[in-house]
Tab-separated table of C-alpha atoms in Angstrom:
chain	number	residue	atom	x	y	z
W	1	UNK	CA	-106.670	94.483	67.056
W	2	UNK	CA	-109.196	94.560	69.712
W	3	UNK	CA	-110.031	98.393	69.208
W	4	UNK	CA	-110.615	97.987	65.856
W	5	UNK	CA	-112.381	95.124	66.199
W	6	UNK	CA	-114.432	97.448	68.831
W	7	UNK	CA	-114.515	100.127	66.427
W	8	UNK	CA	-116.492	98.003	63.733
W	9	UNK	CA	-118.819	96.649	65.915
W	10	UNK	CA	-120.005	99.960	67.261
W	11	UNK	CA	-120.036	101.145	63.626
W	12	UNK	CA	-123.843	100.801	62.954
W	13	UNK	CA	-124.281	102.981	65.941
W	14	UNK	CA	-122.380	106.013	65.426
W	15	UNK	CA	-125.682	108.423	64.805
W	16	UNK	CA	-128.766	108.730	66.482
W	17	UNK	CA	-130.471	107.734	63.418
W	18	UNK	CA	-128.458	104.766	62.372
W	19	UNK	CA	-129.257	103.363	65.957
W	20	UNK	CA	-132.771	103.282	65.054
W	21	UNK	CA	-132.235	101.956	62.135
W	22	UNK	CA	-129.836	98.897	63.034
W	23	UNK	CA	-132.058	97.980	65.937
W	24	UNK	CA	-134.936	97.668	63.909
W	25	UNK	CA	-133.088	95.410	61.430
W	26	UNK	CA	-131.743	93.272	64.186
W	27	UNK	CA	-134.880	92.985	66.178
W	28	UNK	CA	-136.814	91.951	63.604
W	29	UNK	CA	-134.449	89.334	62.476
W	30	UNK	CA	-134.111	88.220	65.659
W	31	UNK	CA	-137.948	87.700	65.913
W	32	UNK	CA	-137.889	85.904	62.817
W	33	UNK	CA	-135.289	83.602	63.486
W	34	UNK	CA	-136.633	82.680	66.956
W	35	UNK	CA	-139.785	81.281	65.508
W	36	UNK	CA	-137.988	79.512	63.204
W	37	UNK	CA	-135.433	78.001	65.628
W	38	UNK	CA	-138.577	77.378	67.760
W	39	UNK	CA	-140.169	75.181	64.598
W	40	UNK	CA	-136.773	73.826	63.807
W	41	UNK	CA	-136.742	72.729	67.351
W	42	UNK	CA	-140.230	70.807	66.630
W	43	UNK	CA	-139.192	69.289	63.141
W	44	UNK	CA	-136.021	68.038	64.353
W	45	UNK	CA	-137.560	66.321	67.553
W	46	UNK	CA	-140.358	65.009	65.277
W	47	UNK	CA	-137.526	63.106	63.145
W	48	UNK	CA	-135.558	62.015	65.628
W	49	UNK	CA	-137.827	59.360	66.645
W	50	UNK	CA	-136.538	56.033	67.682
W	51	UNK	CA	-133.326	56.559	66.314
W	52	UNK	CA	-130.548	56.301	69.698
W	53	UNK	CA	-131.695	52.539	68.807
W	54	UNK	CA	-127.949	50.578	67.618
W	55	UNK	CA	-128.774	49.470	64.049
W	56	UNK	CA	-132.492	51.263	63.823
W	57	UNK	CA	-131.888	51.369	60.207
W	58	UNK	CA	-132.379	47.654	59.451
W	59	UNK	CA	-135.524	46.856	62.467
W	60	UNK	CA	-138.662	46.712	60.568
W	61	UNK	CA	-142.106	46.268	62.224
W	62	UNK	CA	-144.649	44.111	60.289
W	63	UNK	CA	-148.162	45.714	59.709
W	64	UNK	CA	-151.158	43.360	58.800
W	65	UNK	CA	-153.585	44.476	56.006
W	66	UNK	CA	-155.989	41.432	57.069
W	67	UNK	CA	-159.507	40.973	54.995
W	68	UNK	CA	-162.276	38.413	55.978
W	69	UNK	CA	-165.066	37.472	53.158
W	70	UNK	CA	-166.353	40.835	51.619
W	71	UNK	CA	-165.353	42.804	54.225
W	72	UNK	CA	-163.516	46.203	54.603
W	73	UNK	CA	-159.528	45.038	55.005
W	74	UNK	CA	-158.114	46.977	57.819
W	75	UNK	CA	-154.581	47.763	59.131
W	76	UNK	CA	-152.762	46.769	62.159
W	77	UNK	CA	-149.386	47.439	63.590
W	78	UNK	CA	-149.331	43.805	64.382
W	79	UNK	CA	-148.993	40.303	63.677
W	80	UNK	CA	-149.814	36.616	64.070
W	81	UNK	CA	-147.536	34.837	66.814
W	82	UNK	CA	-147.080	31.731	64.542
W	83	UNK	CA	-145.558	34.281	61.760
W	84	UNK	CA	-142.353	34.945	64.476
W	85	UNK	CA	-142.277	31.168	64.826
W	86	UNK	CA	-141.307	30.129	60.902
W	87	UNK	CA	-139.632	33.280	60.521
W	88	UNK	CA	-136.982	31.913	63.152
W	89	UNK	CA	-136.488	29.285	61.076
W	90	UNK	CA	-136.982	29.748	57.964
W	91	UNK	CA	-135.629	33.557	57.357
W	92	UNK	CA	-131.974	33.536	56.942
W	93	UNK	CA	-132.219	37.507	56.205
W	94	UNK	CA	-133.702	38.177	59.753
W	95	UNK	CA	-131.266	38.314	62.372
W	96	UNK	CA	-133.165	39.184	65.271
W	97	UNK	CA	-137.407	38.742	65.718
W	98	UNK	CA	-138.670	40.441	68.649
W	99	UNK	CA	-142.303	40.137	69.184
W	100	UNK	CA	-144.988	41.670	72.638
W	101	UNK	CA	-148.025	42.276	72.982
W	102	UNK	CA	-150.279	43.575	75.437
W	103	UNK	CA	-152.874	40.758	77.587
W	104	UNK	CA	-153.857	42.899	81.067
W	105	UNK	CA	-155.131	46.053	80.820
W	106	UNK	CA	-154.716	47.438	84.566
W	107	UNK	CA	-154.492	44.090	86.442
W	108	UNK	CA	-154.703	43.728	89.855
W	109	UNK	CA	-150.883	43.539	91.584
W	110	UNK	CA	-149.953	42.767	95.111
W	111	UNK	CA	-146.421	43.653	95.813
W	112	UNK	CA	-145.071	43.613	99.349
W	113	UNK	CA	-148.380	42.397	100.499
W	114	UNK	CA	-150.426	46.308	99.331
W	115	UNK	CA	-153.053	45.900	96.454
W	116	UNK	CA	-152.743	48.463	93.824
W	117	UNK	CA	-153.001	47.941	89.986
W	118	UNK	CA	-150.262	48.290	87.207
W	119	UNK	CA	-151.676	49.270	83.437
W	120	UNK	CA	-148.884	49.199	81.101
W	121	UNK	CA	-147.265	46.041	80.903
W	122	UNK	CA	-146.508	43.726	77.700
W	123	UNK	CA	-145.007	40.712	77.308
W	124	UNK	CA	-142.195	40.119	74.867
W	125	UNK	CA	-139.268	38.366	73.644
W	126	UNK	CA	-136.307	37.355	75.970
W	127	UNK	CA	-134.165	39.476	73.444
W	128	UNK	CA	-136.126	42.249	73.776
W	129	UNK	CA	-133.631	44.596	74.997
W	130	UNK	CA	-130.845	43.492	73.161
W	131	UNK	CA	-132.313	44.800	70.107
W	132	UNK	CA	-133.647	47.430	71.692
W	133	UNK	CA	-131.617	49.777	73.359
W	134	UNK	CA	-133.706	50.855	76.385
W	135	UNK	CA	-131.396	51.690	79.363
W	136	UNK	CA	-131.388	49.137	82.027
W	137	UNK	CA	-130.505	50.487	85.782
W	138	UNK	CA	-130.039	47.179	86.513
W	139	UNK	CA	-130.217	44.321	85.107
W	140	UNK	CA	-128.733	41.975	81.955
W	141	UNK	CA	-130.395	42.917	78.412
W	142	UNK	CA	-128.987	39.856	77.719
W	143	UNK	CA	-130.304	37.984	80.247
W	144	UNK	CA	-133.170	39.749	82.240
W	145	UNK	CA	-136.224	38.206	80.798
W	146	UNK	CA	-134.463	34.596	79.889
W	147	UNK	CA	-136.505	32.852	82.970
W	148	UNK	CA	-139.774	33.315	82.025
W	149	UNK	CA	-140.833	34.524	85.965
W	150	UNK	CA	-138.657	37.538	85.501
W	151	UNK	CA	-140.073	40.905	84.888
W	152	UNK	CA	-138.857	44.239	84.056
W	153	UNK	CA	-140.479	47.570	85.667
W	154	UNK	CA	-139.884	51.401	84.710
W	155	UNK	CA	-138.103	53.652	87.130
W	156	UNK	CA	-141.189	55.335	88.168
W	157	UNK	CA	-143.235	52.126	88.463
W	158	UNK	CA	-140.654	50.607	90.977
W	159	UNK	CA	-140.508	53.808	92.767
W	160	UNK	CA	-144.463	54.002	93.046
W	161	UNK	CA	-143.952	50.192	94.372
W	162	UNK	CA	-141.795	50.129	96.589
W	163	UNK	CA	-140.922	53.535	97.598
W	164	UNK	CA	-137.388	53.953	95.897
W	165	UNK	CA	-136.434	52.448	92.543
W	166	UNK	CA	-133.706	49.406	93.393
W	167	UNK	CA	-135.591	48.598	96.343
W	168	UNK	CA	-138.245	47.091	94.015
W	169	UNK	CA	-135.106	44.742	92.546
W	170	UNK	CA	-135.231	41.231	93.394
W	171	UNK	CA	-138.685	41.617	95.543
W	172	UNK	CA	-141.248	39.472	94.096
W	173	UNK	CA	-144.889	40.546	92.902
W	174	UNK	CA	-148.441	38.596	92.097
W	175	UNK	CA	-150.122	40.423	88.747
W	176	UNK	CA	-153.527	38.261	88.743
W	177	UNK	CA	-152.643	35.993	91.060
W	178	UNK	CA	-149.320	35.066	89.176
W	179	UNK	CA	-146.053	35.661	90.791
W	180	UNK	CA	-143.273	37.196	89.051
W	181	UNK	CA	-139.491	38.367	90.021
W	182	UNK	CA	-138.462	41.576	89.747
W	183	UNK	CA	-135.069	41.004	87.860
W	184	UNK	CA	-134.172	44.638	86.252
W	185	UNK	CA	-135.299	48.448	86.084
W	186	UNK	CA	-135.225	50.129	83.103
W	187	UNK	CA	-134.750	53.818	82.861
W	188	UNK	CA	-138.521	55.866	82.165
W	189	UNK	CA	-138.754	55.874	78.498
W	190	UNK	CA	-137.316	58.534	76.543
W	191	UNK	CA	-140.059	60.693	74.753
W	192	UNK	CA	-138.921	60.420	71.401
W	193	UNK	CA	-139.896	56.689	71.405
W	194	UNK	CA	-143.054	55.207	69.299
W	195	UNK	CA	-143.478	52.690	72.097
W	196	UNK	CA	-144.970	53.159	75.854
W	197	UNK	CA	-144.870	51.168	78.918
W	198	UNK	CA	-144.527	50.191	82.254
W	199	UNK	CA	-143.391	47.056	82.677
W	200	UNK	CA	-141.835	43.862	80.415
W	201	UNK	CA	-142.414	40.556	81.227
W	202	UNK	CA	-141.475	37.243	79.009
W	203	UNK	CA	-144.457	36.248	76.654
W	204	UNK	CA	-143.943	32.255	77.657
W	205	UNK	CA	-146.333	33.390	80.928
W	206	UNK	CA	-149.310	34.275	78.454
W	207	UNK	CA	-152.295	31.143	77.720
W	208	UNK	CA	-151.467	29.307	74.671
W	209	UNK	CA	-154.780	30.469	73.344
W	210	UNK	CA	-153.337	34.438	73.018
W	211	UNK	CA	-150.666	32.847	70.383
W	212	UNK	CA	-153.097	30.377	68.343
W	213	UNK	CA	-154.643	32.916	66.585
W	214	UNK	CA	-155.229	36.139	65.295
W	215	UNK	CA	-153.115	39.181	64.532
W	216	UNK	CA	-152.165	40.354	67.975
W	217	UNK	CA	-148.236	40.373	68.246
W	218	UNK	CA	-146.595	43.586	67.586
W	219	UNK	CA	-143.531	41.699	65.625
W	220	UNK	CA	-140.053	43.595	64.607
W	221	UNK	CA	-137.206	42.087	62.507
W	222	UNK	CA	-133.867	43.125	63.046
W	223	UNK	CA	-132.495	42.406	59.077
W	224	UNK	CA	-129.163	41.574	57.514
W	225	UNK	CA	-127.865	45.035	55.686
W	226	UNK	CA	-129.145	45.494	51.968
W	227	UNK	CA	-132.008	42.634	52.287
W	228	UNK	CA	-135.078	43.028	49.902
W	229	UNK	CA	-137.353	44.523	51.500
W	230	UNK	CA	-140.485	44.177	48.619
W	231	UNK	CA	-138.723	40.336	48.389
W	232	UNK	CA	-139.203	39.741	51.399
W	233	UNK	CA	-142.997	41.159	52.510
W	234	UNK	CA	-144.024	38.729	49.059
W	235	UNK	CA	-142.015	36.264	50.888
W	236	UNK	CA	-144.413	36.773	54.432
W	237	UNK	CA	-147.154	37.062	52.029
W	238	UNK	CA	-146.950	33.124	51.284
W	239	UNK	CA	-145.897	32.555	54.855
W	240	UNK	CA	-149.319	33.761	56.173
W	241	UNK	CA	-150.836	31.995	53.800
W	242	UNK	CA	-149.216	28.540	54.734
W	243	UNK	CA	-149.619	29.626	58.157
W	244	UNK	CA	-153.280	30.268	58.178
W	245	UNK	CA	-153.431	27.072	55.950
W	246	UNK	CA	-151.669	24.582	58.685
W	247	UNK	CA	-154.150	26.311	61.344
W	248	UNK	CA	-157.509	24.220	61.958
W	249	UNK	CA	-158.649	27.628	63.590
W	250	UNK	CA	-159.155	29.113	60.750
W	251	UNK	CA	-160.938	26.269	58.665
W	252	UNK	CA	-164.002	27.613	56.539
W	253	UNK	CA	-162.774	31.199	57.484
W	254	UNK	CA	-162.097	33.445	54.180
W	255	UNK	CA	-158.977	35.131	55.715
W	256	UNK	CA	-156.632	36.892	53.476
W	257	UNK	CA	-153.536	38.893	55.486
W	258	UNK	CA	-150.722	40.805	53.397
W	259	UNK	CA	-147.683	42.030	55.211
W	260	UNK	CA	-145.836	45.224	54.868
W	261	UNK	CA	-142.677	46.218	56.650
W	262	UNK	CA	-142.026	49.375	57.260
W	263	UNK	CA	-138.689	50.831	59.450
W	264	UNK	CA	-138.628	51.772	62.949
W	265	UNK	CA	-137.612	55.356	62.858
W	266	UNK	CA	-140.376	55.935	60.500
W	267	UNK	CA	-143.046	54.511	62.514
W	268	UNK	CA	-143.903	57.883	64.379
W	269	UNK	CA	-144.301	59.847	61.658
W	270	UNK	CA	-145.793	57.558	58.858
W	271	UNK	CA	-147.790	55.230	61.330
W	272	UNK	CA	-151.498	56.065	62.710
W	273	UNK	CA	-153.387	52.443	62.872
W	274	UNK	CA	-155.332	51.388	65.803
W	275	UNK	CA	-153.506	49.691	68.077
W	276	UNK	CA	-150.062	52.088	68.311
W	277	UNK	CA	-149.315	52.218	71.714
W	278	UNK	CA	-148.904	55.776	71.822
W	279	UNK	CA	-150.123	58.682	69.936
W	280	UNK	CA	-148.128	58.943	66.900
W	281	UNK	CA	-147.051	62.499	64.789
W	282	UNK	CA	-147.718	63.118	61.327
W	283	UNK	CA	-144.981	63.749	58.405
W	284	UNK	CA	-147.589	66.011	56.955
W	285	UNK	CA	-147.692	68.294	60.179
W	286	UNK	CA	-144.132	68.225	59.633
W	287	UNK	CA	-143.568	69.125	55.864
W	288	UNK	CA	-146.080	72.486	56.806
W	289	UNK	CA	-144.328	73.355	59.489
W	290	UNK	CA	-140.682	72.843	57.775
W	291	UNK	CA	-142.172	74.869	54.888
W	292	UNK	CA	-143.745	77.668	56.772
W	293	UNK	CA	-140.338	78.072	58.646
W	294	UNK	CA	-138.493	79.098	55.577
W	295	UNK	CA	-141.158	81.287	54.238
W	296	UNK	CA	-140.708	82.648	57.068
W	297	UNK	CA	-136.923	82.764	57.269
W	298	UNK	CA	-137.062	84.053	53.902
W	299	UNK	CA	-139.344	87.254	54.608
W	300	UNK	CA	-137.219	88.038	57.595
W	301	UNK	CA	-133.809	87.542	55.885
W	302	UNK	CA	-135.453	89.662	52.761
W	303	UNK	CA	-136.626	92.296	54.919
W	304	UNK	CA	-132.865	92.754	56.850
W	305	UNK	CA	-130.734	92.574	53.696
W	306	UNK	CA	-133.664	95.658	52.413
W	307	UNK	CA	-132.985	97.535	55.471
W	308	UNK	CA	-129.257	96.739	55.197
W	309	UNK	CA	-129.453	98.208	52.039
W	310	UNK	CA	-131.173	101.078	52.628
W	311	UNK	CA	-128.709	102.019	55.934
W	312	UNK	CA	-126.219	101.603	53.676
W	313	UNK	CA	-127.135	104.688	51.295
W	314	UNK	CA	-126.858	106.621	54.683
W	315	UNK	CA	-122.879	105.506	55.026
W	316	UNK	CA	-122.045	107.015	51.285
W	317	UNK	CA	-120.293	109.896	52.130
W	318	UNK	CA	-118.491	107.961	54.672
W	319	UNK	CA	-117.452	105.440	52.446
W	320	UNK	CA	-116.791	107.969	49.543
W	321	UNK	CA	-114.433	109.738	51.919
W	322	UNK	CA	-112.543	106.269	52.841
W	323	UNK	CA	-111.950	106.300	49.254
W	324	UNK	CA	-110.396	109.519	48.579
W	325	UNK	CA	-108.412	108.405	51.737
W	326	UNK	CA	-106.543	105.568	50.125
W	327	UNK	CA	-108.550	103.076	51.782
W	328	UNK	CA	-108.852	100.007	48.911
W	329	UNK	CA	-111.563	98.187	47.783
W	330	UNK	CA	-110.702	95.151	49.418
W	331	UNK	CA	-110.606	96.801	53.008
W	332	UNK	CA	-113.915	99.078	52.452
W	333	UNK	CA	-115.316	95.129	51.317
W	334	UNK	CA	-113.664	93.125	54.534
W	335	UNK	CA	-114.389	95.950	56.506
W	336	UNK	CA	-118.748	96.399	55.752
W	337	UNK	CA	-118.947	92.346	55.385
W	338	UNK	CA	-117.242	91.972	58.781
W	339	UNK	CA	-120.358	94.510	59.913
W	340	UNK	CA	-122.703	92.594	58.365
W	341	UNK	CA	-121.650	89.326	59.873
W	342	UNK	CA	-121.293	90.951	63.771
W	343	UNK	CA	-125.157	92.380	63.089
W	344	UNK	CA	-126.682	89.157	62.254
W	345	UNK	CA	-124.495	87.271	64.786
W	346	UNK	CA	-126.048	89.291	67.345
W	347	UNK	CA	-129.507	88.721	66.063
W	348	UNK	CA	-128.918	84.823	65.835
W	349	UNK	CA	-127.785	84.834	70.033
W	350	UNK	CA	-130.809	87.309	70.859
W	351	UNK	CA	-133.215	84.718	68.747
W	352	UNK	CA	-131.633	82.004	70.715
W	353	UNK	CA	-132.599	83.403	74.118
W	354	UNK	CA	-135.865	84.257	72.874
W	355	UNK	CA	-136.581	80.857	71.540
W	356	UNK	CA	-135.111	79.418	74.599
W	357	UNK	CA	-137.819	81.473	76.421
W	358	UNK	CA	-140.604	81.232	74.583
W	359	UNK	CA	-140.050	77.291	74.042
W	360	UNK	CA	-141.913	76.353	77.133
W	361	UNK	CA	-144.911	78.091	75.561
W	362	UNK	CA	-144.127	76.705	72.065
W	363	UNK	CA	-144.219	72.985	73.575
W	364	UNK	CA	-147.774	73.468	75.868
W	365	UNK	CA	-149.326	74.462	72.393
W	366	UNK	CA	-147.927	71.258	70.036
W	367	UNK	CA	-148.305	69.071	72.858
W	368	UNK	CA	-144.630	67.498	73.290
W	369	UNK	CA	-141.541	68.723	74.974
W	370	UNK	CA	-139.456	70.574	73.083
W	371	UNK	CA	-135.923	71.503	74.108
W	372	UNK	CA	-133.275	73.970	72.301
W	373	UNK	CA	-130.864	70.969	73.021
W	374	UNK	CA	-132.039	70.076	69.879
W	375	UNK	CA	-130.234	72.884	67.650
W	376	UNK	CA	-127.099	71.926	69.107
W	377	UNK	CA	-127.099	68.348	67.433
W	378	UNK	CA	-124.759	68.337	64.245
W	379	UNK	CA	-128.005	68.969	62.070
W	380	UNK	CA	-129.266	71.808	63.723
W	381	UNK	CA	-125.798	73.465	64.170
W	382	UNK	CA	-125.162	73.125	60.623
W	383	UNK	CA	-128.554	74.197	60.026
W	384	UNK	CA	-128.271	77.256	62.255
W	385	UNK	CA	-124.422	77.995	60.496
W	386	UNK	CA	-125.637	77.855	57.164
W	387	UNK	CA	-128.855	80.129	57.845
W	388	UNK	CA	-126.346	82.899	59.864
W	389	UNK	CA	-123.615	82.663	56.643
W	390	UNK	CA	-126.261	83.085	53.941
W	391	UNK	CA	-127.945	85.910	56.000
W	392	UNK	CA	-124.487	87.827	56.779
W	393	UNK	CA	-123.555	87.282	52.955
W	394	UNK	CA	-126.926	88.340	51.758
W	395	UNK	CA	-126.669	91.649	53.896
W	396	UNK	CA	-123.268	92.793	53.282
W	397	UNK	CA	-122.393	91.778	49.684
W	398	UNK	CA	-124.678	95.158	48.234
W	399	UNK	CA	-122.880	98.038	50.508
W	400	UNK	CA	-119.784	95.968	50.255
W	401	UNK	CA	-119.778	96.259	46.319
């Protein structure tokens, strides 16, 4: 068994000339599938944004379309504080609301008596990492930010603190003169996250006058399955309204704020406003490059099943002979399929390495980090399976018949 199976892989390189021939073929399938795997490795981290959240399917974030008088309405990732409030209570379809927002923007921070400053810190809801699944090195989700003079700090912010990671826990810290407790540390945010920062503290520490008006609170609703989502952005349409209404603030102001929800894992892609904490991708960047990867996938599989074809006109008499031998059809077919398959196996794994080399490259140039970690989800392998079946089946069917 092994000697044939030997025999039929050394097949395509019995003659000086075939050798040329087959190495072309594979080489340049090889090259063609590397820069696909290499785009496939960039679409498939592009859409896997924000979704190793538990239940990212039913968190929505509420964007603000907010108008004043004749003005230009414009479009924020945020929303008023007050709107959280009455959805609380008045929302049976939202499980979970989870609003932060940003108030320092490097403050001044004394920890362990050395001066330094801190940019990146918000200040959210107590539930804050229940909902959301950032990893906690230490620390409750359920409990960490409950007493309002807890904070949270980033792996690499405690280490820049105090020197080591856990030997920031517990210590206590002054940001603007205000002391807080250092009650977990979070694991550095993962990259394929729409959200960036250093630090979380509880939003009951901000003024009064941050929450009394204005659109200012990044706000996410964690939804019961199968709820209306047009229903219920009409239904925070006429809760704005009522709010704004109820708020002497905004007396003899012409304010008019729709709502729109849309879900967190398409935030990245579908998302640009002002205010995103991050630099956000585009869905359009990622339709091109999806579409220019099977163009060219399609070239390079086109141009190996040619050359496939055309090496097989060199194999007639060999095959002709086979059959005056008493070899059948179905053997000649199992055996010149079975070729085809071991050729563009070994073009997949050399397009593999060469993607894997090249990646580094690859990710300096789109400006994110791109790993080939990423084929091996259950996507890309069935991505990658169906691409090397079609391509074997493609090549070999023509000789085989």
């Amino acid at each position: 068994m092994a000697i044939m199976i030997l025999s039929t892989i050394l097949k395509p390189f019995t003659t000086k000339k075939r050798q040329v021939s087959t190495l072309v073929n594979v080489l340049g399938l090889a090259l063609g599938l590397a820069i696909s795997m290499m785009i496939w490795m960039f679409v498939l981290h592009e859409t896997r944004y924000d979704k190793f959240h538990a239940d990212y399917q039913d968190i929505y974030r509420i964007h603000s379309t907010a108008g004043l008088g004749q003005g230009e309405p414009q479009t924020i990732p945020a929303a008023m504080f007050e709107l959280g409030e009455t959805i609380k209570r008045s929302f049976p379809e939202v499980k979970e609301v989870v609003r932060f927002t940003s108030y320092y923007h490097s403050p001044d921070v004394v920890f362990r008596e050395e001066a330094t400053t801190l940019s990146g810190i918000l200040f959210g809801e107590d539930n804050f990492f229940e909902v959301f699944n950032f990893e906690l090195l230490a620390g409750d989700p359920s409990t960490v930010l409950a007493d309002p003079v807890n904070i949270v700090l980033s792996e690499s912010t405690a280490a820049r603190l105090a020197g080591s990671p856990m030997d920031a826990l517990y210590q206590t810290m002054s940001i603007q003169g205000e002391t807080y407790h250092v009650a977990g540390i979070m694991k550095d945010l993962p990259e394929n996250t729409h959200m960036a920062f250093n630090a979380m503290a509880n939003h009951e520490r901000l003024p009064n006058q941050i929450k009394a008006s204005g659109t200012n609170f990044f706000t996410y609703l964690k939804l019961t399955p199968d709820t209306d989502i047009r229903a219920l952005e009409n239904k925070l349409d006429e809760t704005v309204k009522e709010v704004i209404q109820g708020n002497s603030i905004y007396d003899g102001i012409p304010m008019v704020i729709e709502n729109a929800l849309m879900n967190l894992a398409d935030i990245h892609l579908d998302s640009s406003y002002i205010w995103e904490l991050k630099d956000n991708g585009s869905r359009r960047n990622v339709i091109i490059f999806s579409l220019l990867s099977i163009f060219i996938l399609l070239i390079e599989i086109i141009n190996f099943v040619n050359l496939s074809t055309a090496n097989s006109t060199l194999r007639a008499k060999e095959i002709g002979i086979r059959k005056v031998s008493g070899a059948s059809r179905v053997e000649l077919f199992k055996q010149l399929m079975v070729e085809s398959f071991i050729l563009t196996a070994i073009a997949f794994f050399l397009a593999m390495a060469l993607a894997e080399a090249f990646s580094p490259y690859f990710s300096e140039q789109m400006g994110v980090h791109l790993s080939s970690s990423a084929i091996f989800t259950l996507r890309g392998v069935l991505l990658s399976l169906g691409t090397l079946l079609f391509t074997a089946l493609l090549a070999g069917l023509y000789p085989a018949f």
